[in-house]
Coordinates of C-alpha atoms and ligand atoms in Angstrom, one line a residue:
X11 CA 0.0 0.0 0.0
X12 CA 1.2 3.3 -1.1
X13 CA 0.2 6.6 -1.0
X14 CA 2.4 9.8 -1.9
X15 CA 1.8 13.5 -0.9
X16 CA 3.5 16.5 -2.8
X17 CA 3.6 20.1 -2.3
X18 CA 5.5 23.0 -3.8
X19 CA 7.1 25.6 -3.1
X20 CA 8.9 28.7 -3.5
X21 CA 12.8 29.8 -1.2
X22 CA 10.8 31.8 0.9
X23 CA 8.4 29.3 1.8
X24 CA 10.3 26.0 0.8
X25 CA 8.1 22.6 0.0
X26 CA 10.1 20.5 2.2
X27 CA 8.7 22.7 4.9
X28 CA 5.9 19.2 4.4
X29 CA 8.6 17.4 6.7
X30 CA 8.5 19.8 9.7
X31 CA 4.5 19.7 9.0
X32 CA 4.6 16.0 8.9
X33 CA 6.5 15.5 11.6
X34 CA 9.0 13.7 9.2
X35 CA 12.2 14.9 8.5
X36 CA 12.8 14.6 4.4
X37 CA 16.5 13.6 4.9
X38 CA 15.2 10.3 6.8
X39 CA 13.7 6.9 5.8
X40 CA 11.9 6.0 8.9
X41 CA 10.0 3.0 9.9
X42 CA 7.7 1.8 12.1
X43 CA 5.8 -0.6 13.2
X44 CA 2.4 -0.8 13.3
X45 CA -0.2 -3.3 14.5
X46 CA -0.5 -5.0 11.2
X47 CA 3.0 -4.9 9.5
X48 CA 5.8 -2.4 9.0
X49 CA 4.9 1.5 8.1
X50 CA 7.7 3.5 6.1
X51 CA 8.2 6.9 5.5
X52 CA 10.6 8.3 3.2
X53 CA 10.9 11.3 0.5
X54 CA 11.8 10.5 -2.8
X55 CA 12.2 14.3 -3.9
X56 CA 12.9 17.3 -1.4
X57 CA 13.6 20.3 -2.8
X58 CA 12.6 24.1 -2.4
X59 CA 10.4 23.7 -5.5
X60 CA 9.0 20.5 -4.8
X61 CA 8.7 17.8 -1.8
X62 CA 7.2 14.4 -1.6
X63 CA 6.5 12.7 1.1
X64 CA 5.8 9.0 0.6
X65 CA 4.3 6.3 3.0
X66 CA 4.4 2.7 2.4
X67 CA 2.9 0.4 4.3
X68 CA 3.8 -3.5 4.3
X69 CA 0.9 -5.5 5.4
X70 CA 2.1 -9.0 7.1
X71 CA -1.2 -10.9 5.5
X72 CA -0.7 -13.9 8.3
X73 CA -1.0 -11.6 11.4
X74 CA -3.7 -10.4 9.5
X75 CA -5.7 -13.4 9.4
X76 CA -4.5 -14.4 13.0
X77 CA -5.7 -11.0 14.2
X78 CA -9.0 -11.3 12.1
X79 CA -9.5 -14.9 14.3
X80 CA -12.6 -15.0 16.8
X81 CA -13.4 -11.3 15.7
X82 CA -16.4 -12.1 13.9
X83 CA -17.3 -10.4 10.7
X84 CA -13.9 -8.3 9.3
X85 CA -12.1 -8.0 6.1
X86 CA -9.9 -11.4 6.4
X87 CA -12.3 -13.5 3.7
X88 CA -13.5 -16.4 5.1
X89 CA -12.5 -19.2 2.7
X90 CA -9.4 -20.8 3.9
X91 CA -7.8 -19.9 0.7
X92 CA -8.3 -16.3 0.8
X93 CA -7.2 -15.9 4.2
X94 CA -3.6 -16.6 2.6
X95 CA -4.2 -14.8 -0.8
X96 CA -5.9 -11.1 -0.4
X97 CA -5.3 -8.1 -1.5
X98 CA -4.9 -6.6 1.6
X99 CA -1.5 -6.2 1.4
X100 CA -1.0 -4.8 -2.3
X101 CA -4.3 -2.6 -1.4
X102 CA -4.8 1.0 0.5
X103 CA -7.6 0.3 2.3
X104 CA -8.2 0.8 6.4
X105 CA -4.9 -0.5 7.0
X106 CA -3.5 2.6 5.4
X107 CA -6.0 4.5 7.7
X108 CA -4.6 3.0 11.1
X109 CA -0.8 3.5 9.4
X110 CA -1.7 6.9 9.1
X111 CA -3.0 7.4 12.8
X112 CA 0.3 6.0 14.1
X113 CA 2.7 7.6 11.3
X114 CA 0.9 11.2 11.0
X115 CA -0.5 11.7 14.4
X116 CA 0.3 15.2 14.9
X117 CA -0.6 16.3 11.5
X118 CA -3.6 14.8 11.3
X119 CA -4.8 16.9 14.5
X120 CA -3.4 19.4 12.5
X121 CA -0.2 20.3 15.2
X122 CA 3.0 22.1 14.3
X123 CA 4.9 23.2 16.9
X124 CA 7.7 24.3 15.0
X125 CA 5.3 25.8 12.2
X126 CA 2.0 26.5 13.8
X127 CA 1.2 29.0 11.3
X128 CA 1.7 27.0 8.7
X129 CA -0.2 24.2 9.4
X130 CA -3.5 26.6 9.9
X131 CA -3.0 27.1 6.1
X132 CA -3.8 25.5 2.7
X133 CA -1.0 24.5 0.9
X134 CA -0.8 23.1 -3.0
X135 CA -1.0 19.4 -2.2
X136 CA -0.6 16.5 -4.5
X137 CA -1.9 13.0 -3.2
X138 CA -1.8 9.9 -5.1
X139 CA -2.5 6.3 -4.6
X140 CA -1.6 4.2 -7.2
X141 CA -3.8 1.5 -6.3
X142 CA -6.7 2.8 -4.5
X143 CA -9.3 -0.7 -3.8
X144 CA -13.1 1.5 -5.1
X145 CA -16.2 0.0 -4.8
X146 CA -18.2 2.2 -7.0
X147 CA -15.6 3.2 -9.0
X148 CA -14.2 5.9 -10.5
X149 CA -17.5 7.9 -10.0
X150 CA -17.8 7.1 -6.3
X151 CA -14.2 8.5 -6.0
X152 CA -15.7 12.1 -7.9
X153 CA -18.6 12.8 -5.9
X154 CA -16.6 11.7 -2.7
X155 CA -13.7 13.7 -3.0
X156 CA -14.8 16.7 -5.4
X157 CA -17.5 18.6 -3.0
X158 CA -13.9 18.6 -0.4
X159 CA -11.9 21.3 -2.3
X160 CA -9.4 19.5 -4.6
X161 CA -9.4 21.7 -7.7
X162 CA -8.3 18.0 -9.1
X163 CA -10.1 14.7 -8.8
X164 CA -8.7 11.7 -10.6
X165 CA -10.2 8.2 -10.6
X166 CA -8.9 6.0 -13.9
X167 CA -9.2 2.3 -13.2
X168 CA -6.8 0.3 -13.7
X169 CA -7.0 -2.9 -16.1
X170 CA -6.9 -6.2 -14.3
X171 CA -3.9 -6.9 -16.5
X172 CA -2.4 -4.7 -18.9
X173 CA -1.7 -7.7 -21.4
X174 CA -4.7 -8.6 -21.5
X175 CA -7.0 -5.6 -21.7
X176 CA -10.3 -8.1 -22.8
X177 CA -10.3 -8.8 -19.1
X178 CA -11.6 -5.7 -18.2
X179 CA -10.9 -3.4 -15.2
X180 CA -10.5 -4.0 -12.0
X181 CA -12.0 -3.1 -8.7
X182 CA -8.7 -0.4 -7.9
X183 CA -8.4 3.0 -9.2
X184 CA -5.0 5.2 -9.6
X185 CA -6.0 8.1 -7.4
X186 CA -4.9 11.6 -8.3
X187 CA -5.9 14.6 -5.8
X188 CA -4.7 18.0 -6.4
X189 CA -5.5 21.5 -4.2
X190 CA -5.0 23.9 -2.3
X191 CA -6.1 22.5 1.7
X192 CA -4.5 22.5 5.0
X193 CA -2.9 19.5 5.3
X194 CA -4.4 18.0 8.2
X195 CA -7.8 18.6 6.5
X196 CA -6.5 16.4 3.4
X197 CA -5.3 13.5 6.0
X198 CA -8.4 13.2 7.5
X199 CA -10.2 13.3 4.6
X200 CA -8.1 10.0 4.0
X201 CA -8.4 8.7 7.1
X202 CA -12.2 8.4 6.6
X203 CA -13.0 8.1 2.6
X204 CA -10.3 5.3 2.0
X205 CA -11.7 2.6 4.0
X206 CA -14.8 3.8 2.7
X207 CA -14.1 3.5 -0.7
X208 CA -12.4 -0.2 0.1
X209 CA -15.7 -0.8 1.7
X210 CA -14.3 -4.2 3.9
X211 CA -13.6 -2.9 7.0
X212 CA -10.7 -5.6 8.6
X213 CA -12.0 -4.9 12.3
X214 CA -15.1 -5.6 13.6
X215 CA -16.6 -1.8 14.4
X216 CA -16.3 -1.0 17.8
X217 CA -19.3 1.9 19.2
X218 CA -16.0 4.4 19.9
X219 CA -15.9 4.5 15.6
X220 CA -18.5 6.5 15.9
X221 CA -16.5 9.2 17.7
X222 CA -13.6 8.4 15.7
X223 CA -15.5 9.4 12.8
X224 CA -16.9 12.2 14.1
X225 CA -13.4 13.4 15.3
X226 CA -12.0 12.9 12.1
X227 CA -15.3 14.4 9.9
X228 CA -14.3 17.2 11.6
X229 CA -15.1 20.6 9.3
X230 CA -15.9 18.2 6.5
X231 CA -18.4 15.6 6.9
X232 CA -21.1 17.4 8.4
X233 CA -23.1 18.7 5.2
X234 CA -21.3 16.6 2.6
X235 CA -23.8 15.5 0.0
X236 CA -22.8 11.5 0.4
X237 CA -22.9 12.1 4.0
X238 CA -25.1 9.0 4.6
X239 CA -23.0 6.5 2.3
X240 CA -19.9 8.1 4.0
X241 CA -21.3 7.2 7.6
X242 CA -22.8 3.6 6.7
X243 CA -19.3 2.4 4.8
X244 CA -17.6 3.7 7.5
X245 CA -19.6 2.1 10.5
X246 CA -19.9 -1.4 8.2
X247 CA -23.3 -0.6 7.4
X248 CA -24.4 -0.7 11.4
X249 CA -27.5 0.9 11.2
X250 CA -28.0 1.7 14.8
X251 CA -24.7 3.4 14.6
X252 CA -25.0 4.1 11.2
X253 CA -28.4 6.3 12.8
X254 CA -26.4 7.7 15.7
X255 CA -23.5 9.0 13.7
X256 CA -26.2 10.6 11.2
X257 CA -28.0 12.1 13.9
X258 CA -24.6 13.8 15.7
X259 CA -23.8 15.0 12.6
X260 CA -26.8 17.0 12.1
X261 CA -26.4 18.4 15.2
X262 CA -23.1 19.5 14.6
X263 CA -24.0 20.9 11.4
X264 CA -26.4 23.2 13.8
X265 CA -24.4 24.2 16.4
X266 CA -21.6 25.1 13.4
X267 CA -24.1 27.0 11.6
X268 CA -25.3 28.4 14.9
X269 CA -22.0 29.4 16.1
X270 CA -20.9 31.3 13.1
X271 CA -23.5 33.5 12.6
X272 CA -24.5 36.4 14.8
X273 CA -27.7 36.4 15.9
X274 CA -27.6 40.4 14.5
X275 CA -31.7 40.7 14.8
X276 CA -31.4 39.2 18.0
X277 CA -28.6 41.8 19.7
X278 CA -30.5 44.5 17.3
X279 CA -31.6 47.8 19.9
X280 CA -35.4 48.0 19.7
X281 CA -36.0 51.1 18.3
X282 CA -39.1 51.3 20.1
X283 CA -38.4 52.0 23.5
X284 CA -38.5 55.1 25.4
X285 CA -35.6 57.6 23.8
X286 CA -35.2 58.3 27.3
X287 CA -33.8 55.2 28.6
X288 CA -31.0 52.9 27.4
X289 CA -32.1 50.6 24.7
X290 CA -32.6 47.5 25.9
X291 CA -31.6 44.2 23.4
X292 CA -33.9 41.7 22.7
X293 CA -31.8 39.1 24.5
X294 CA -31.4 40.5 27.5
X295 CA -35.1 41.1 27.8
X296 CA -35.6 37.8 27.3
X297 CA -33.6 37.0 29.9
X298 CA -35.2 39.3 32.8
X299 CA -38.6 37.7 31.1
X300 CA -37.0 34.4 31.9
X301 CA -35.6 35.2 35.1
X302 CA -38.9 36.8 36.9
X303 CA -41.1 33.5 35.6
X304 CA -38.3 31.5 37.1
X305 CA -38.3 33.6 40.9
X306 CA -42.6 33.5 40.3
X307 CA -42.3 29.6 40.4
X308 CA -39.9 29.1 43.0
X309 CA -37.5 27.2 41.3
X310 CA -34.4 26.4 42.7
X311 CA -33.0 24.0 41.0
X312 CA -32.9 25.0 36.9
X313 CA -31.7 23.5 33.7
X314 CA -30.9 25.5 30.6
X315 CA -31.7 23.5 27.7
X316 CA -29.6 24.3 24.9
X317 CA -27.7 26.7 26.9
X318 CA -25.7 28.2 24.0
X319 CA -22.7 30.3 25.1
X320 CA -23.9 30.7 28.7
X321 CA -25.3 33.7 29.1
X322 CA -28.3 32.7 31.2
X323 CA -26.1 30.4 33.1
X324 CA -24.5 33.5 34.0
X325 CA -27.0 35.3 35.0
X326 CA -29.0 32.8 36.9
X327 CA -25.8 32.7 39.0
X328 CA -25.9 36.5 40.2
X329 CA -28.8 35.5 42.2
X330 CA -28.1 33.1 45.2
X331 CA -32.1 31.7 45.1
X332 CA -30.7 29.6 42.1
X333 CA -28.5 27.3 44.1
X334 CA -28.3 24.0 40.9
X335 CA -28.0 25.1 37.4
X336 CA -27.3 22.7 35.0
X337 CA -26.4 23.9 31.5
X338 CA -27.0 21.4 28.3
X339 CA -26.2 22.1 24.6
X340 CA -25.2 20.0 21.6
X341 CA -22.1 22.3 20.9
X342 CA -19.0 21.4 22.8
X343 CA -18.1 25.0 21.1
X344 CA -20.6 26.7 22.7
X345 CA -19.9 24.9 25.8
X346 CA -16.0 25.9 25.6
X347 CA -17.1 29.3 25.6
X348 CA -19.8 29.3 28.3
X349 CA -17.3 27.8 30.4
X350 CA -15.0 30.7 29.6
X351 CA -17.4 33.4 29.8
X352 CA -17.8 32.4 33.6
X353 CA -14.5 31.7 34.4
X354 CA -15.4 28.2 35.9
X355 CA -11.5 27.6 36.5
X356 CA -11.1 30.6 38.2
X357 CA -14.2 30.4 40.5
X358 CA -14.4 29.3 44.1
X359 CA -15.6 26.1 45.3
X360 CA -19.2 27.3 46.4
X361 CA -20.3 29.5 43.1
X362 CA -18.8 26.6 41.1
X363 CA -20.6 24.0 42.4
X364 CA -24.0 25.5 41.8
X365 CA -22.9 24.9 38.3
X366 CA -22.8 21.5 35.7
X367 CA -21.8 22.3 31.9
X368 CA -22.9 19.4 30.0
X369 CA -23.0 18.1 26.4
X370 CA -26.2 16.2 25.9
X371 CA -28.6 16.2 23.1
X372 CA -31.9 17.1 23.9
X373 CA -33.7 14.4 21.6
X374 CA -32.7 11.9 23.6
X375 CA -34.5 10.9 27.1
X376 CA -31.1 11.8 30.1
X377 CA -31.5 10.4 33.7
X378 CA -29.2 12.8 34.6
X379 CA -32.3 15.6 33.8
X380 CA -34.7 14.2 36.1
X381 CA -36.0 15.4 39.2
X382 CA -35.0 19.7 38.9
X383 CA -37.9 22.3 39.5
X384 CA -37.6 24.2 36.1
X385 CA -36.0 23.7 32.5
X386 CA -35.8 26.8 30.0
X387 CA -35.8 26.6 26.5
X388 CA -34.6 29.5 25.1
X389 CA -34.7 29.9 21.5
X390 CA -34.1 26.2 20.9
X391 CA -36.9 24.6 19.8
X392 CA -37.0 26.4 16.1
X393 CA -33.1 24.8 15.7
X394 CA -35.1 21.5 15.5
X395 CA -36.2 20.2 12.2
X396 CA -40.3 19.8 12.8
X397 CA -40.1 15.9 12.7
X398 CA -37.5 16.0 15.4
X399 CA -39.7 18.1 17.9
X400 CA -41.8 15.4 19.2
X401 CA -38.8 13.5 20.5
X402 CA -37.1 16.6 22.6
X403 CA -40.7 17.2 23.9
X404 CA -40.5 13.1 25.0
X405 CA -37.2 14.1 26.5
X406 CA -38.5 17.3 28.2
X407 CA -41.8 16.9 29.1
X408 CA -42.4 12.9 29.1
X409 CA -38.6 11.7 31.0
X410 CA -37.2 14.7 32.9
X411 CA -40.6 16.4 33.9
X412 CA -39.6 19.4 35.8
X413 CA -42.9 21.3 37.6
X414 CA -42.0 24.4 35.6
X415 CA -40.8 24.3 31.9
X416 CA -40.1 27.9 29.7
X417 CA -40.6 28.2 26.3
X418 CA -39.1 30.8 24.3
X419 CA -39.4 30.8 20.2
X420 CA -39.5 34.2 17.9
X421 CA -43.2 35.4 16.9
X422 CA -42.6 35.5 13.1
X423 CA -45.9 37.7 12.8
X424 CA -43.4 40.5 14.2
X425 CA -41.1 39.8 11.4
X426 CA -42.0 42.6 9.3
X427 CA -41.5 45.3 11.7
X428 CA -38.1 44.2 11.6
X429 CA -36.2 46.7 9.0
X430 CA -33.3 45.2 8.4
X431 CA -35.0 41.5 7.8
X432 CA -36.0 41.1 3.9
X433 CA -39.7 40.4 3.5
X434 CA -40.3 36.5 4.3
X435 CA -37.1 35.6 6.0
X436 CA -36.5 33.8 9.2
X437 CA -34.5 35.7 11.7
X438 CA -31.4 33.7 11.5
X439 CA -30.3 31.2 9.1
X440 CA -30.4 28.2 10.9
X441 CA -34.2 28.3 12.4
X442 CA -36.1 25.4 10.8
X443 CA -39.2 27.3 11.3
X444 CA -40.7 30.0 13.2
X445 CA -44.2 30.2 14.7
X446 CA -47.6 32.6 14.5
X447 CA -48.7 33.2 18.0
X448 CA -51.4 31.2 16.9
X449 CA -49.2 28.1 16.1
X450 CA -47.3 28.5 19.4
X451 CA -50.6 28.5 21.4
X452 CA -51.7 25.2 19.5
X453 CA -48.6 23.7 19.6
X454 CA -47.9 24.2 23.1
X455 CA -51.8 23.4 24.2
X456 CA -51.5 19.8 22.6
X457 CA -47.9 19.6 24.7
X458 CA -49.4 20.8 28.0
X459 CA -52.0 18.2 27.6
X460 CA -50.5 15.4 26.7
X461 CA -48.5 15.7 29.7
X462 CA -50.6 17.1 32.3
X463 CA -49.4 20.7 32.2
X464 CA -51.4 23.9 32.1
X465 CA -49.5 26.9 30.2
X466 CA -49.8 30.1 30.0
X467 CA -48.0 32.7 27.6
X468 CA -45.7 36.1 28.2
X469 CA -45.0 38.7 25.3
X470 CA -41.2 39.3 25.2
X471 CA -40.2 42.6 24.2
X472 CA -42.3 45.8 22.9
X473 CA -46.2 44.2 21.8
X474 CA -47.2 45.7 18.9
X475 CA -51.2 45.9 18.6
X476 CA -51.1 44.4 14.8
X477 CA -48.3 41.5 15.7
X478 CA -47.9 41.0 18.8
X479 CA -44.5 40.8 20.6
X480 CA -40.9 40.1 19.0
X481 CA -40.5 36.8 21.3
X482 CA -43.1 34.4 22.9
X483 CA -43.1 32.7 25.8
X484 CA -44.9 30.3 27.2
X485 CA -44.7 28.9 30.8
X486 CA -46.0 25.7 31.4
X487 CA -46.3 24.3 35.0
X488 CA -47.3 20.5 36.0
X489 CA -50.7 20.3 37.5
X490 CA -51.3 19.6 40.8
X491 CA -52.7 15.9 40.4
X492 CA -49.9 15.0 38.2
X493 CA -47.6 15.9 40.9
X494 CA -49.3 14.5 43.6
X495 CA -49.4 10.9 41.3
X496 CA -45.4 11.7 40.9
X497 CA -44.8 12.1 45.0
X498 CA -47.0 9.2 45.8
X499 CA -45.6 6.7 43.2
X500 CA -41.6 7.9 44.6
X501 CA -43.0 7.7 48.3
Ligands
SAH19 N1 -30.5 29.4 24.9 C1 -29.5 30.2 24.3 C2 -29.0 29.7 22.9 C3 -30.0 29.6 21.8 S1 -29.3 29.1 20.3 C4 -30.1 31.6 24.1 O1 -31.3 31.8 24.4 O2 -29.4 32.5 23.7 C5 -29.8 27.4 20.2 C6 -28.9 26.5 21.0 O3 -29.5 25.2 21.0 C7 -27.5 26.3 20.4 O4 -26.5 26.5 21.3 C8 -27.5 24.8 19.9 O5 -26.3 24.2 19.9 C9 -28.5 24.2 20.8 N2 -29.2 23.0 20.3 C10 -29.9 22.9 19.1 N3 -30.4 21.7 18.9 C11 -30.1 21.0 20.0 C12 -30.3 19.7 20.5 N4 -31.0 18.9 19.8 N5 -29.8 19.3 21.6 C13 -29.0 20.1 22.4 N6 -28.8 21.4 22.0 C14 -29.3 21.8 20.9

């Protein structure tokens, strides 16, 4: 197995700057030893102009088989014959994948000490695989590899044997990428697509893949067209993981998309207040809005669903009546920053133990969410695709049950006395929809009675007599019987 990555350069910024990138220095063959034969890595050009770095991988096909032993399904065939003659040795398929991991470890996190810089950047890169194993041929390799970047995509398959060209191709492909890409971006681009376009995965799949796929997906996966073919090939066509991947991805795709952007209506200064006094933003009114229901139902111990960047969190700390608050959000990016934002490593024992950051997806039903006297949702429901809803209200209203629960959504009737939002448009990019008041009201009537809440509903923000108020809110609390049932049953 063989794979070969070029890049050029100029004397200010010399190609064989790839070997401080890579971890590899060009002047030295290395080898080492991975789990399933001997890894090399060694640079048949280095120059200023141009440097390639190549890695070869010798597969040792007995330990193969031996390893493949009592491991259930994997790539090792079967038949007693083919466990001696496969192609996994000759072939870049996963084994190339797991060579990489332990040959390009640093680069593939993207890491360069001695360059840092550098490796944030994209560089003219070069890969090629001579004999690439494709199921699904060369046009697999095109819509795989072509939405990633590469100016370049070439897949030409390669005869089963050039004397005899009747016999037609075979299953590999020479492989030809060319671009301009950070590096660690193209290796774990790699890392993932090559077993999946050898589609025999020689381990049995382990529920960590998932992560590892994830991990590696990084900045690419999420929103690529063959997403789903991508995940299943990966995950050997587990469909429970196959599911759980899809779903994570989805969610990443949201917080990403949610992260980026500014919420600019949101932070926009209503215009309509009192010239008078300071304008107040939307969000913050939300949050007093949020606060006062929260002090009117005595709640002590809160959760903030789909917390965001913490801003709630913070100010639900300020006030000492709040003594648990559990923050929960998709996006270990928005969490990173929440957890900044408050300083949790620099705060004393007593204010930081009223608080729990936690990643958790609020489509599934959490133990851990059980038991507390409020959850807010604050602008989170409308991230949810429609189909999706009925599940984070399982989660929510069915499994955790808190006695008070806090809706907050946008009132898209108000929509047009935004100025700055073009007729028609949703107030930020990522909403899946956004609700009348009318819709709201039916929506969370049906809720409340399923689950043996009353609700009531709060304008948010100026009300205007035609459209009602920017943001709704709707404060649902658990009816007494319900509660009593709840006490008796746990007494
Ligand atoms: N509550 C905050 C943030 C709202 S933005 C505020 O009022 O300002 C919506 C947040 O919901 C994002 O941080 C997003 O990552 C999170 N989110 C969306 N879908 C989610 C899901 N299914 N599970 C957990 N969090 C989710």
């Amino acid at each position: 197995m063989f794979l070969t990555i070029s890049t050029t350069g100029t004397p200010e910024r010399p190609a064989t700057d790839l070997g401080y990138l890579l971890h590899k220095h060009p002047d030295k063959a290395q080898t080492f030893s991975t789990s399933h034969g001997t890894a090399q890595v060694f640079y048949p050009e280095a120059s200023a102009e141009r440097c390639t770095a190549a890695l070869l991988l010798e597969v040792d096909p007995v330990a193969l088989v031996r390893r493949g032993k009592g491991k259930g399904r994997g790539g090792a065939p079967d038949a007693a014959l083919a466990q001696y003659v496969n192609d996994r040795p000759y072939a870049a398929s996963s084994l190339l994948s797991v060579a990489m991991t332990t040959v390009f470890k640093s680069a593939l996190n993207g890491v360069c000490r001695a360059m840092p810089e550098r490796a944030g950047e994209p560089l003219p890169l070069r890969i090629e695989v001579p004999a690439l194993p494709a199921r699904g041929g060369a046009e697999l390799v095109h819509k795989l590899f072509a939405p990633l970047g590469w100016t370049r995509v070439d897949a030409v398959a390669v005869p089963l044997d050039e004397q005899f060209p009747e016999w037609g191709d075979s299953r590999y492909v020479r492989l030809v990428l060319e671009g301009e890409l950070r590096l660690a971006d193209a290796l774990r681009q790699l890392y993932v697509l090559l077993p999946v376009l050898d589609d025999a995965k020689h381990y049995w799949v382990a529920p960590d893949e998932v992560d590892k796929l994830l991990r590696a997906g990084e900045g690419w996966l999420a929103g690529h067209p063959e997403q789903k073919l991508i995940t299943s090939r990966y995950l050997s066509r587990r469909w429970g993981l196959t599911r759980q991947a899809m779903e994570r991805l989805e969610l990443v795709r949201l917080a990403e998309s949610d992260d980026l952007e500014v919420e600019s209506v949101d932070n926009a200064v209503d215009e309509t207040t009192d010239t008078e006094e300071k304008p107040v933003p939307l969000a913050e009114r939300r949050r007093e809005a949020i606060l006062e229901a929260l002090r009117a139902a005595g709640a002590a111990r809160v959760l903030d669903l789909g917390c965001g960047q913490g801003q709630l969190v913070q100010a639900l700390l300020k006030d000492v009546r709040f003594t648990e608050i559990v923050g929960v959000d998709v996006s270990m990016r928005a969490l990173t920053v929440a957890a900044r934002r408050l300083k949790l490593d620099r705060m004393g024992e007593r204010q930081a133990g009223r608080i729990t950051l936690r990643q958790g997806a609020l489509t599934y039903t959490d133990k851990q969410l059980k038991g507390y006297d409020a959850a807010v949702l604050s602008e989170v429901v409308e991230h949810l695709d429609l189909p999706r809803l009925p599940a984070l209200e399982y989660a929510v209203f069915g499994s955790a049950r808190p006695r008070t629960v806090l809706v907050t959504t946008p009132n898209v009737e108000y929509n047009v006395r935004w100025e700055t939002l073009p007729a028609g448009h949703v107030r930020h990019s990522d909403h899946r929809f956004e609700w009348t008041r009318e819709e709201f009201r039916d929506w969370s009537g049906q809720v409340a009675a399923r689950h043996g809440y009353t609700v009531e509903f709060v304008p948010v923000g100026p009300e205007d007599p035609e459209v009602g108020p920017p943001t709704q809110m709707a404060v649902f609390t658990m009816t007494t019987a319900q509660e009593t049932t709840k006490e008796a049953k746990a007494a």
